[in-house]
Amino acid sequence: MTDTAPAPRTRIQEKNTSAILDAALEVFSQAGFRGATLDQIAKAAGLSKPNLLYYFPSKEAIHVALLSQLLDSWLDPLRRLDPEGDPVDEIVRYVLRKLDMARELPRESRLFANEILQGAPRIHDYITGPLKDLVDEKARLIQSWATAGRIAPVDPHHLIFSIWATTQHYADFDVQVRGILAPGGDAHFDGAAKFLQHLYRRGMAPD
Amino acid sequence: MTDTAPAPRTRIQEKNTSAILDAALEVFSQAGFRGATLDQIAKAAGLSKPNLLYYFPSKEAIHVALLSQLLDSWLDPLRRLDPEGDPVDEIVRYVLRKLDMARELPRESRLFANEILQGAPRIHDYITGPLKDLVDEKARLIQSWATAGRIAPVDPHHLIFSIWATTQHYADFDVQVRGILAPGGDAHFDGAAKFLQHLYRRGMAPD
DNA sequence: GTCTATATAAGGATAGAC
DNA sequence: GTCTATCCTTATATAGAC
């Protein structure tokens, strides 16, 4: 049941487990948990379905493994918000780091979005626990900057939400973004960076 | 196949069809297309599964009916961006209208988000067609304001994306937002409105 | 470790009585 | 129009040979 980690020993196990996780990330992030099938994942991983279930006890276990390895890295950019740096610079750098993540890890972002959209059945404790704790801590930092007059007086929580929203949008709504902009690789990320930098530098500058 | 509309005649048909659509919106928006089952929808609508299929030919048909009725209203706030109004005011009013939609129609927003996340299989033509056309038209309007020095010189497409992202976030990531903020109804929407108003008024003000 | 074959269950859709 | 019973496909998971 809570048997998730395969604990790979040999090289071949290592290789297959990571092939499965990569394939599963691809499939889950695009189809959601219920929409994904073991057939799709097995095919993408280059394995048979029973062989896949030799490495993970269930579909659920694969999904949980993906989420846990994702959550580990998800908090990182926010964690690096530095109390010692220049406040506006710190916020803008946070925005750009999150945008980089959206470009480099779009599947992870969509996996997370799928989970939240469907009511976060598997990560609800993570949200009200570690995530809330870190956000509250950083919100206090931002609040102290505002109180000191070093940034504009805004609600820190909504500032953080807006940064998540604007950056992850480029991963989660990728199809829509590309459908509206002229096609052409990841070129639009430069435009996004420029715009967001403008918006937050202006928006956060002290009075 | 493309048989979607039930064309209700009697009162009881009218009542059942709308009960089905409402139930389906609830279920699809939370579970996605694949994750939703006819059993769930039938139960939520207070009907038996076969009776539900008396009104709609298939699960797919219900989903398509929901999406079409959604897309009709989806473009409305953007369409109302007024070339004659004050540019910054118009943009801020657009943000607030979208935020209102997120509060009042969160299920519709999540239905849409689910569809986009999964690659927009059913509304791809809508995105590259009517949606893109309207966005391009309004982007030209915003560009003309920028060129005239009446707002800050930003990329209009990314401005629009950021408005979609920040406002729909409160519907699509509702569980996360509530998990982080103290619980308490829709009170946080006031804070969101205040923050977004600040951000866009500052961000869009001309130099 | 990997496969073929299969048990088992869920879910979309239909038949046919009322 | 609505129901019970059922068909049939798909999908998760297991058995057991190699």
Tab-separated table of C-alpha atoms (C1' of nucleotides) in Angstrom:
chain	number	residue	atom	x	y	z
A	1	MET	CA	0.000	0.000	0.000
A	2	THR	CA	2.395	2.647	1.197
A	3	ASP	CA	5.002	0.607	-0.570
A	4	THR	CA	6.348	3.175	-2.969
A	5	ALA	CA	10.095	3.222	-3.247
A	6	PRO	CA	11.691	0.457	-5.318
A	7	ALA	CA	15.155	0.956	-3.813
A	8	PRO	CA	17.145	0.052	-6.949
A	9	ARG	CA	20.258	-2.052	-6.425
A	10	THR	CA	21.648	-3.153	-9.732
A	11	ARG	CA	22.415	-0.985	-12.752
A	12	ILE	CA	19.591	-2.460	-14.765
A	13	GLN	CA	17.131	-1.770	-11.987
A	14	GLU	CA	18.342	1.785	-11.747
A	15	LYS	CA	17.971	2.231	-15.467
A	16	ASN	CA	14.498	0.749	-15.671
A	17	THR	CA	13.145	2.564	-12.629
A	18	SER	CA	14.238	5.883	-13.991
A	19	ALA	CA	12.894	5.028	-17.447
A	20	ILE	CA	9.541	4.234	-15.857
A	21	LEU	CA	9.475	7.434	-13.845
A	22	ASP	CA	10.352	9.501	-16.871
A	23	ALA	CA	7.705	7.811	-18.991
A	24	ALA	CA	5.150	8.138	-16.221
A	25	LEU	CA	5.896	11.827	-15.814
A	26	GLU	CA	5.261	12.303	-19.504
A	27	VAL	CA	1.966	10.424	-19.437
A	28	PHE	CA	0.583	11.541	-16.070
A	29	SER	CA	1.372	15.196	-16.719
A	30	GLN	CA	-0.539	15.130	-19.944
A	31	ALA	CA	-3.465	12.882	-19.102
A	32	GLY	CA	-3.817	13.201	-15.342
A	33	PHE	CA	-3.876	10.239	-12.980
A	34	ARG	CA	-7.115	8.658	-14.105
A	35	GLY	CA	-6.506	9.442	-17.774
A	36	ALA	CA	-3.129	7.754	-17.824
A	37	THR	CA	-2.918	4.024	-18.467
A	38	LEU	CA	-0.223	1.526	-17.587
A	39	ASP	CA	-0.109	0.538	-21.242
A	40	GLN	CA	0.904	4.042	-22.257
A	41	ILE	CA	3.522	4.248	-19.541
A	42	ALA	CA	4.919	0.796	-20.279
A	43	LYS	CA	5.132	1.548	-23.975
A	44	ALA	CA	6.851	4.895	-23.373
A	45	ALA	CA	9.301	3.200	-21.027
A	46	GLY	CA	9.979	0.385	-23.483
A	47	LEU	CA	8.761	-2.331	-21.136
A	48	SER	CA	5.876	-4.719	-20.933
A	49	LYS	CA	3.073	-3.956	-18.540
A	50	PRO	CA	3.785	-6.830	-16.142
A	51	ASN	CA	7.437	-5.938	-16.163
A	52	LEU	CA	6.555	-2.411	-15.185
A	53	LEU	CA	4.579	-3.824	-12.263
A	54	TYR	CA	7.626	-5.779	-11.271
A	55	TYR	CA	9.323	-2.479	-10.412
A	56	PHE	CA	6.356	-0.678	-8.883
A	57	PRO	CA	3.550	-2.418	-7.009
A	58	SER	CA	0.806	-0.287	-8.578
A	59	LYS	CA	-0.097	2.654	-10.743
A	60	GLU	CA	-0.729	4.634	-7.590
A	61	ALA	CA	2.790	3.903	-6.340
A	62	ILE	CA	4.327	5.328	-9.495
A	63	HIS	CA	2.287	8.458	-9.147
A	64	VAL	CA	3.199	8.915	-5.502
A	65	ALA	CA	6.874	8.390	-6.270
A	66	LEU	CA	6.698	11.129	-8.906
A	67	LEU	CA	4.944	13.575	-6.623
A	68	SER	CA	7.355	13.095	-3.743
A	69	GLN	CA	10.412	13.601	-5.901
A	70	LEU	CA	8.737	16.702	-7.349
A	71	LEU	CA	7.778	18.294	-4.051
A	72	ASP	CA	11.340	18.016	-2.873
A	73	SER	CA	12.500	20.495	-5.489
A	74	TRP	CA	9.326	22.527	-5.781
A	75	LEU	CA	9.980	24.771	-2.799
A	76	ASP	CA	13.528	25.532	-3.756
A	77	PRO	CA	13.179	28.870	-5.565
A	78	LEU	CA	11.035	30.339	-2.801
A	79	ARG	CA	13.421	29.037	-0.171
A	80	ARG	CA	16.200	31.017	-1.812
A	81	LEU	CA	14.448	34.354	-1.302
A	82	ASP	CA	17.213	36.110	0.567
A	83	PRO	CA	16.509	38.385	3.561
A	84	GLU	CA	19.884	40.040	3.009
A	85	GLY	CA	19.397	40.954	-0.658
A	86	ASP	CA	17.781	44.042	-2.118
A	87	PRO	CA	14.031	43.460	-1.730
A	88	VAL	CA	12.883	44.371	-5.244
A	89	ASP	CA	15.808	42.530	-6.797
A	90	GLU	CA	15.061	39.457	-4.696
A	91	ILE	CA	11.436	39.385	-5.809
A	92	VAL	CA	12.325	39.841	-9.465
A	93	ARG	CA	14.952	37.122	-9.230
A	94	TYR	CA	12.401	34.807	-7.669
A	95	VAL	CA	10.051	35.468	-10.591
A	96	LEU	CA	12.768	34.683	-13.105
A	97	ARG	CA	13.799	31.498	-11.298
A	98	LYS	CA	10.211	30.299	-11.304
A	99	LEU	CA	9.903	31.128	-14.997
A	100	ASP	CA	13.048	29.134	-15.671
A	101	MET	CA	11.516	26.197	-13.861
A	102	ALA	CA	8.395	26.461	-16.004
A	103	ARG	CA	10.536	26.315	-19.122
A	104	GLU	CA	12.793	23.529	-17.986
A	105	LEU	CA	10.348	21.405	-16.037
A	106	PRO	CA	6.973	21.904	-17.724
A	107	ARG	CA	5.899	18.320	-17.141
A	108	GLU	CA	6.506	18.611	-13.417
A	109	SER	CA	4.478	21.802	-13.352
A	110	ARG	CA	1.580	20.139	-15.167
A	111	LEU	CA	1.731	17.100	-12.901
A	112	PHE	CA	1.393	19.414	-9.938
A	113	ALA	CA	-1.380	21.438	-11.603
A	114	ASN	CA	-3.341	18.293	-12.383
A	115	GLU	CA	-3.106	17.213	-8.785
A	116	ILE	CA	-4.258	20.565	-7.407
A	117	LEU	CA	-7.056	20.926	-9.951
A	118	GLN	CA	-8.479	17.623	-8.835
A	119	GLY	CA	-8.565	18.693	-5.233
A	120	ALA	CA	-5.037	17.640	-4.222
A	121	PRO	CA	-6.197	14.247	-2.891
A	122	ARG	CA	-2.655	12.999	-2.462
A	123	ILE	CA	-0.796	16.125	-1.360
A	124	HIS	CA	-3.269	17.940	0.814
A	125	ASP	CA	-1.100	17.462	3.877
A	126	TYR	CA	1.887	18.827	2.039
A	127	ILE	CA	-0.032	21.996	1.191
A	128	THR	CA	-1.337	22.725	4.663
A	129	GLY	CA	1.960	21.604	6.173
A	130	PRO	CA	5.422	22.276	4.729
A	131	LEU	CA	4.174	24.457	1.880
A	132	LYS	CA	2.056	26.709	4.093
A	133	ASP	CA	4.856	26.949	6.641
A	134	LEU	CA	7.411	28.101	4.106
A	135	VAL	CA	4.999	30.512	2.436
A	136	ASP	CA	4.045	32.019	5.794
A	137	GLU	CA	7.689	32.428	6.689
A	138	LYS	CA	8.533	34.171	3.421
A	139	ALA	CA	5.365	36.229	3.643
A	140	ARG	CA	6.610	37.582	6.968
A	141	LEU	CA	9.905	38.503	5.334
A	142	ILE	CA	8.120	40.329	2.515
A	143	GLN	CA	5.839	42.015	5.014
A	144	SER	CA	8.862	43.286	6.902
A	145	TRP	CA	10.243	44.766	3.704
A	146	ALA	CA	6.909	46.500	3.123
A	147	THR	CA	6.721	47.805	6.667
A	148	ALA	CA	10.230	49.192	6.329
A	149	GLY	CA	9.160	51.023	3.164
A	150	ARG	CA	11.618	49.076	1.020
A	151	ILE	CA	8.907	47.736	-1.290
A	152	ALA	CA	5.349	48.802	-2.059
A	153	PRO	CA	2.816	47.918	0.661
A	154	VAL	CA	1.150	44.835	-0.791
A	155	ASP	CA	-0.300	41.651	0.661
A	156	PRO	CA	2.615	39.173	0.600
A	157	HIS	CA	0.480	36.062	0.116
A	158	HIS	CA	-1.247	37.433	-2.943
A	159	LEU	CA	2.098	38.570	-4.295
A	160	ILE	CA	3.388	35.028	-4.037
A	161	PHE	CA	0.236	33.577	-5.605
A	162	SER	CA	0.540	35.962	-8.533
A	163	ILE	CA	4.143	34.926	-9.121
A	164	TRP	CA	3.213	31.249	-9.107
A	165	ALA	CA	0.316	31.936	-11.452
A	166	THR	CA	2.125	34.053	-14.017
A	167	THR	CA	5.137	31.776	-14.282
A	168	GLN	CA	3.521	28.341	-14.147
A	169	HIS	CA	1.001	29.538	-16.715
A	170	TYR	CA	3.659	29.110	-19.404
A	171	ALA	CA	3.963	25.429	-18.543
A	172	ASP	CA	0.390	24.559	-17.609
A	173	PHE	CA	-1.315	26.461	-20.419
A	174	ASP	CA	1.468	25.816	-22.913
A	175	VAL	CA	-0.923	24.642	-25.610
A	176	GLN	CA	-2.931	27.822	-25.353
A	177	VAL	CA	0.114	30.081	-25.292
A	178	ARG	CA	1.564	28.422	-28.379
A	179	GLY	CA	-1.792	28.430	-30.127
A	180	ILE	CA	-2.084	32.174	-29.748
A	181	LEU	CA	1.520	33.226	-30.328
A	182	ALA	CA	3.238	32.410	-33.580
A	183	PRO	CA	4.902	29.019	-33.200
A	184	GLY	CA	8.634	28.869	-32.710
A	185	GLY	CA	10.196	26.870	-29.927
A	186	ASP	CA	10.722	28.559	-26.607
A	187	ALA	CA	11.361	32.019	-28.005
A	188	HIS	CA	8.346	33.478	-26.231
A	189	PHE	CA	9.959	32.827	-22.848
A	190	ASP	CA	12.250	35.784	-23.439
A	191	GLY	CA	9.255	38.025	-24.004
A	192	ALA	CA	7.624	36.626	-20.890
A	193	ALA	CA	10.757	37.291	-18.816
A	194	LYS	CA	10.944	40.848	-20.054
A	195	PHE	CA	7.274	41.518	-19.342
A	196	LEU	CA	7.262	39.951	-15.881
A	197	GLN	CA	10.427	41.779	-14.940
A	198	HIS	CA	8.777	45.041	-15.889
A	199	LEU	CA	5.540	44.226	-14.066
A	200	TYR	CA	7.125	43.207	-10.779
A	201	ARG	CA	9.876	45.803	-10.736
A	202	ARG	CA	7.314	48.537	-11.242
A	203	GLY	CA	4.715	46.938	-9.036
A	204	MET	CA	7.039	46.360	-6.110
A	205	ALA	CA	9.071	49.564	-6.203
A	206	PRO	CA	8.566	51.542	-2.981
A	207	ASP	CA	6.440	54.693	-3.162
B	1	MET	CA	-21.208	11.292	-33.096
B	2	THR	CA	-21.410	15.017	-33.588
B	3	ASP	CA	-24.874	14.673	-32.113
B	4	THR	CA	-24.551	16.964	-29.134
B	5	ALA	CA	-27.563	19.198	-28.568
B	6	PRO	CA	-30.611	17.580	-26.936
B	7	ALA	CA	-33.000	20.360	-28.041
B	8	PRO	CA	-35.354	20.133	-25.043
B	9	ARG	CA	-39.074	20.478	-25.726
B	10	THR	CA	-41.044	19.747	-22.594
B	11	ARG	CA	-40.555	21.208	-19.143
B	12	ILE	CA	-39.348	17.943	-17.703
B	13	GLN	CA	-36.783	17.616	-20.469
B	14	GLU	CA	-35.609	21.133	-19.848
B	15	LYS	CA	-35.282	20.420	-16.155
B	16	ASN	CA	-33.420	17.142	-16.576
B	17	THR	CA	-31.071	18.424	-19.225
B	18	SER	CA	-30.008	21.325	-17.090
B	19	ALA	CA	-29.694	19.092	-14.027
B	20	ILE	CA	-27.410	16.819	-16.032
B	21	LEU	CA	-25.297	19.701	-17.297
B	22	ASP	CA	-24.946	21.139	-13.832
B	23	ALA	CA	-24.001	17.781	-12.357
B	24	ALA	CA	-21.590	17.120	-15.197
B	25	LEU	CA	-19.933	20.504	-14.720
B	26	GLU	CA	-19.399	19.653	-11.088
B	27	VAL	CA	-17.893	16.262	-11.846
B	28	PHE	CA	-15.886	17.033	-14.992
B	29	SER	CA	-14.380	20.180	-13.497
B	30	GLN	CA	-13.128	18.260	-10.536
B	31	ALA	CA	-12.075	14.965	-12.082
B	32	GLY	CA	-11.328	15.842	-15.697
B	33	PHE	CA	-12.906	14.062	-18.648
B	34	ARG	CA	-11.340	10.665	-18.151
B	35	GLY	CA	-11.597	10.794	-14.401
B	36	ALA	CA	-15.309	11.511	-14.421
B	37	THR	CA	-17.751	8.599	-14.605
B	38	LEU	CA	-21.332	8.476	-15.803
B	39	ASP	CA	-22.267	6.951	-12.468
B	40	GLN	CA	-21.055	10.020	-10.610
B	41	ILE	CA	-22.835	12.381	-12.970
B	42	ALA	CA	-26.062	10.402	-12.894
B	43	LYS	CA	-26.031	10.275	-9.130
B	44	ALA	CA	-25.341	13.998	-8.813
B	45	ALA	CA	-28.167	14.703	-11.259
B	46	GLY	CA	-30.540	12.375	-9.441
B	47	LEU	CA	-31.044	10.101	-12.420
B	48	SER	CA	-30.152	6.578	-13.397
B	49	LYS	CA	-27.283	6.040	-15.795
B	50	PRO	CA	-29.445	4.792	-18.674
B	51	ASN	CA	-31.827	7.680	-18.163
B	52	LEU	CA	-28.936	10.070	-18.403
B	53	LEU	CA	-28.030	8.464	-21.710
B	54	TYR	CA	-31.587	9.001	-22.843
B	55	TYR	CA	-30.892	12.730	-22.804
B	56	PHE	CA	-27.357	12.710	-24.154
B	57	PRO	CA	-26.050	10.097	-26.587
B	58	SER	CA	-22.686	9.734	-24.834
B	59	LYS	CA	-20.330	10.967	-22.165
B	60	GLU	CA	-18.434	12.830	-24.862
B	61	ALA	CA	-21.601	14.652	-25.937
B	62	ILE	CA	-22.176	15.970	-22.430
B	63	HIS	CA	-18.623	17.228	-22.261
B	64	VAL	CA	-18.829	18.930	-25.630
B	65	ALA	CA	-22.133	20.572	-24.680
B	66	LEU	CA	-20.525	21.967	-21.538
B	67	LEU	CA	-17.482	23.285	-23.373
B	68	SER	CA	-19.493	25.023	-26.086
B	69	GLN	CA	-21.752	26.777	-23.640
B	70	LEU	CA	-18.655	27.813	-21.686
B	71	LEU	CA	-16.689	29.168	-24.621
B	72	ASP	CA	-19.595	31.370	-25.589
B	73	SER	CA	-19.202	33.390	-22.423
B	74	TRP	CA	-15.488	32.978	-21.926
B	75	LEU	CA	-14.408	35.728	-24.286
B	76	ASP	CA	-16.844	38.271	-22.940
B	77	PRO	CA	-14.670	40.203	-20.481
B	78	LEU	CA	-11.882	40.629	-23.032
B	79	ARG	CA	-14.367	41.653	-25.703
B	80	ARG	CA	-15.499	44.489	-23.473
B	81	LEU	CA	-12.045	46.099	-23.385
B	82	ASP	CA	-13.054	49.533	-24.617
B	83	PRO	CA	-10.874	51.488	-27.092
B	84	GLU	CA	-12.586	54.705	-25.971
B	85	GLY	CA	-11.934	54.320	-22.249
B	86	ASP	CA	-8.906	55.395	-20.251
B	87	PRO	CA	-6.237	52.751	-21.024
B	88	VAL	CA	-5.047	51.999	-17.496
B	89	ASP	CA	-8.596	52.008	-16.162
B	90	GLU	CA	-9.710	49.666	-18.909
B	91	ILE	CA	-6.961	47.184	-18.128
B	92	VAL	CA	-7.658	47.278	-14.403
B	93	ARG	CA	-11.379	46.829	-15.015
B	94	TYR	CA	-10.618	43.849	-17.217
B	95	VAL	CA	-8.574	42.295	-14.418
B	96	LEU	CA	-11.405	42.797	-11.937
B	97	ARG	CA	-14.008	41.382	-14.313
B	98	LYS	CA	-11.883	38.281	-14.817
B	99	LEU	CA	-11.405	37.939	-11.076
B	100	ASP	CA	-15.156	38.147	-10.616
B	101	MET	CA	-15.579	35.362	-13.122
B	102	ALA	CA	-13.101	33.226	-11.214
B	103	ARG	CA	-15.111	33.723	-8.041
B	104	GLU	CA	-18.510	33.192	-9.577
B	105	LEU	CA	-17.715	30.506	-12.105
B	106	PRO	CA	-14.850	28.489	-10.630
B	107	ARG	CA	-16.131	25.201	-12.039
B	108	GLU	CA	-16.169	26.610	-15.540
B	109	SER	CA	-12.620	27.838	-15.080
B	110	ARG	CA	-11.459	24.431	-13.896
B	111	LEU	CA	-13.254	22.687	-16.753
B	112	PHE	CA	-11.359	24.906	-19.145
B	113	ALA	CA	-8.074	24.427	-17.309
B	114	ASN	CA	-8.460	20.660	-17.374
B	115	GLU	CA	-9.057	20.749	-21.091
B	116	ILE	CA	-6.007	22.928	-21.792
B	117	LEU	CA	-3.754	20.960	-19.449
B	118	GLN	CA	-4.535	17.805	-21.363
B	119	GLY	CA	-3.567	19.341	-24.649
B	120	ALA	CA	-6.914	20.899	-25.587
B	121	PRO	CA	-7.941	17.888	-27.710
B	122	ARG	CA	-11.479	19.161	-28.136
B	123	ILE	CA	-10.993	22.923	-28.379
B	124	HIS	CA	-7.763	23.279	-30.289
B	125	ASP	CA	-9.548	24.889	-33.213
B	126	TYR	CA	-11.230	27.338	-30.894
B	127	ILE	CA	-7.848	28.412	-29.537
B	128	THR	CA	-6.124	28.934	-32.864
B	129	GLY	CA	-9.319	30.399	-34.329
B	130	PRO	CA	-11.769	32.677	-32.493
B	131	LEU	CA	-9.659	32.997	-29.358
B	132	LYS	CA	-6.464	33.904	-31.172
B	133	ASP	CA	-8.345	36.346	-33.407
B	134	LEU	CA	-9.860	38.223	-30.492
B	135	VAL	CA	-6.612	38.242	-28.537
B	136	ASP	CA	-4.698	39.549	-31.535
B	137	GLU	CA	-7.270	42.285	-32.072
B	138	LYS	CA	-7.124	43.411	-28.451
B	139	ALA	CA	-3.341	43.124	-28.459
B	140	ARG	CA	-3.268	45.629	-31.315
B	141	LEU	CA	-5.439	47.974	-29.273
B	142	ILE	CA	-3.134	47.685	-26.270
B	143	GLN	CA	-0.116	48.149	-28.514
B	144	SER	CA	-1.598	51.353	-29.873
B	145	TRP	CA	-2.027	52.640	-26.329
B	146	ALA	CA	1.610	51.816	-25.640
B	147	THR	CA	2.800	53.453	-28.838
B	148	ALA	CA	0.845	56.582	-27.935
B	149	GLY	CA	2.569	56.652	-24.553
B	150	ARG	CA	-0.714	56.208	-22.688
B	151	ILE	CA	0.437	53.023	-20.915
B	152	ALA	CA	3.838	51.521	-20.198
B	153	PRO	CA	5.513	49.917	-23.231
B	154	VAL	CA	4.863	46.210	-22.614
B	155	ASP	CA	4.194	43.210	-24.803
B	156	PRO	CA	0.386	43.062	-25.052
B	157	HIS	CA	0.157	39.278	-25.421
B	158	HIS	CA	2.132	38.638	-22.270
B	159	LEU	CA	0.077	41.231	-20.452
B	160	ILE	CA	-3.082	39.347	-21.384
B	161	PHE	CA	-1.557	35.997	-20.400
B	162	SER	CA	-0.570	37.379	-17.012
B	163	ILE	CA	-4.104	38.631	-16.403
B	164	TRP	CA	-5.577	35.265	-17.269
B	165	ALA	CA	-3.048	33.536	-15.051
B	166	THR	CA	-3.396	35.701	-11.970
B	167	THR	CA	-7.186	35.718	-11.975
B	168	GLN	CA	-7.970	32.128	-12.965
B	169	HIS	CA	-5.438	30.976	-10.403
B	170	TYR	CA	-7.998	31.664	-7.667
B	171	ALA	CA	-10.418	29.217	-9.277
B	172	ASP	CA	-8.038	26.590	-10.640
B	173	PHE	CA	-5.744	26.420	-7.616
B	174	ASP	CA	-8.517	27.063	-5.136
B	175	VAL	CA	-7.538	24.140	-2.933
B	176	GLN	CA	-3.993	25.416	-2.631
B	177	VAL	CA	-5.028	29.003	-1.978
B	178	ARG	CA	-7.419	27.946	0.774
B	179	GLY	CA	-4.885	25.539	2.203
B	180	ILE	CA	-2.362	28.325	2.642
B	181	LEU	CA	-4.602	31.180	3.702
B	182	ALA	CA	-6.731	30.909	6.813
B	183	PRO	CA	-10.068	29.396	5.860
B	184	GLY	CA	-13.089	31.644	5.617
B	185	GLY	CA	-15.340	31.652	2.579
B	186	ASP	CA	-14.488	33.979	-0.258
B	187	ALA	CA	-13.003	36.726	1.886
B	188	HIS	CA	-9.589	36.384	0.250
B	189	PHE	CA	-11.014	37.588	-3.059
B	190	ASP	CA	-11.081	41.112	-1.684
B	191	GLY	CA	-7.396	40.893	-0.882
B	192	ALA	CA	-6.720	39.518	-4.321
B	193	ALA	CA	-8.648	42.355	-5.974
B	194	LYS	CA	-6.739	44.929	-3.984
B	195	PHE	CA	-3.378	43.386	-4.794
B	196	LEU	CA	-4.047	42.916	-8.507
B	197	GLN	CA	-5.386	46.435	-8.798
B	198	HIS	CA	-2.169	47.725	-7.295
B	199	LEU	CA	0.021	45.544	-9.476
B	200	TYR	CA	-1.596	46.437	-12.785
B	201	ARG	CA	-2.198	50.085	-12.069
B	202	ARG	CA	1.451	50.517	-11.166
B	203	GLY	CA	2.712	48.221	-13.842
B	204	MET	CA	0.739	49.800	-16.667
B	205	ALA	CA	1.046	53.462	-15.735
B	206	PRO	CA	2.895	55.379	-18.472
B	207	ASP	CA	6.442	56.481	-17.774
C	1	DG	C1'	13.901	-10.080	-14.920
C	2	DT	C1'	10.888	-10.627	-18.588
C	3	DC	C1'	7.331	-12.599	-20.997
C	4	DT	C1'	2.293	-14.734	-22.339
C	5	DA	C1'	-1.932	-15.594	-20.633
C	6	DT	C1'	-5.546	-14.477	-17.720
C	7	DA	C1'	-8.319	-13.166	-13.575
C	8	DT	C1'	-11.116	-9.437	-12.134
C	9	DA	C1'	-13.317	-5.139	-11.941
C	10	DA	C1'	-14.958	-0.707	-13.652
C	11	DG	C1'	-17.242	1.863	-16.793
C	12	DG	C1'	-19.637	3.228	-21.257
C	13	DA	C1'	-23.441	1.961	-23.699
C	14	DT	C1'	-27.701	-0.899	-25.190
C	15	DA	C1'	-32.012	-4.032	-24.801
C	16	DG	C1'	-36.291	-4.327	-23.558
C	17	DA	C1'	-39.931	-4.302	-19.917
C	18	DC	C1'	-42.986	-1.036	-17.837
D	1	DG	C1'	-39.365	8.681	-19.765
D	2	DT	C1'	-37.531	5.680	-16.576
D	3	DC	C1'	-36.031	1.496	-14.868
D	4	DT	C1'	-33.374	-3.408	-14.396
D	5	DA	C1'	-30.416	-6.319	-16.469
D	6	DT	C1'	-26.721	-6.980	-19.344
D	7	DC	C1'	-23.235	-6.618	-23.062
D	8	DC	C1'	-18.607	-5.410	-24.179
D	9	DT	C1'	-14.481	-2.968	-24.002
D	10	DT	C1'	-10.756	-1.279	-21.416
D	11	DA	C1'	-7.599	-1.387	-17.686
D	12	DT	C1'	-5.350	-2.850	-13.287
D	13	DA	C1'	-3.169	-6.482	-11.500
D	14	DT	C1'	-1.584	-11.468	-10.946
D	15	DA	C1'	-0.022	-16.410	-12.222
D	16	DG	C1'	3.278	-18.951	-13.793
D	17	DA	C1'	6.488	-20.458	-17.571
D	18	DC	C1'	11.077	-19.365	-19.150
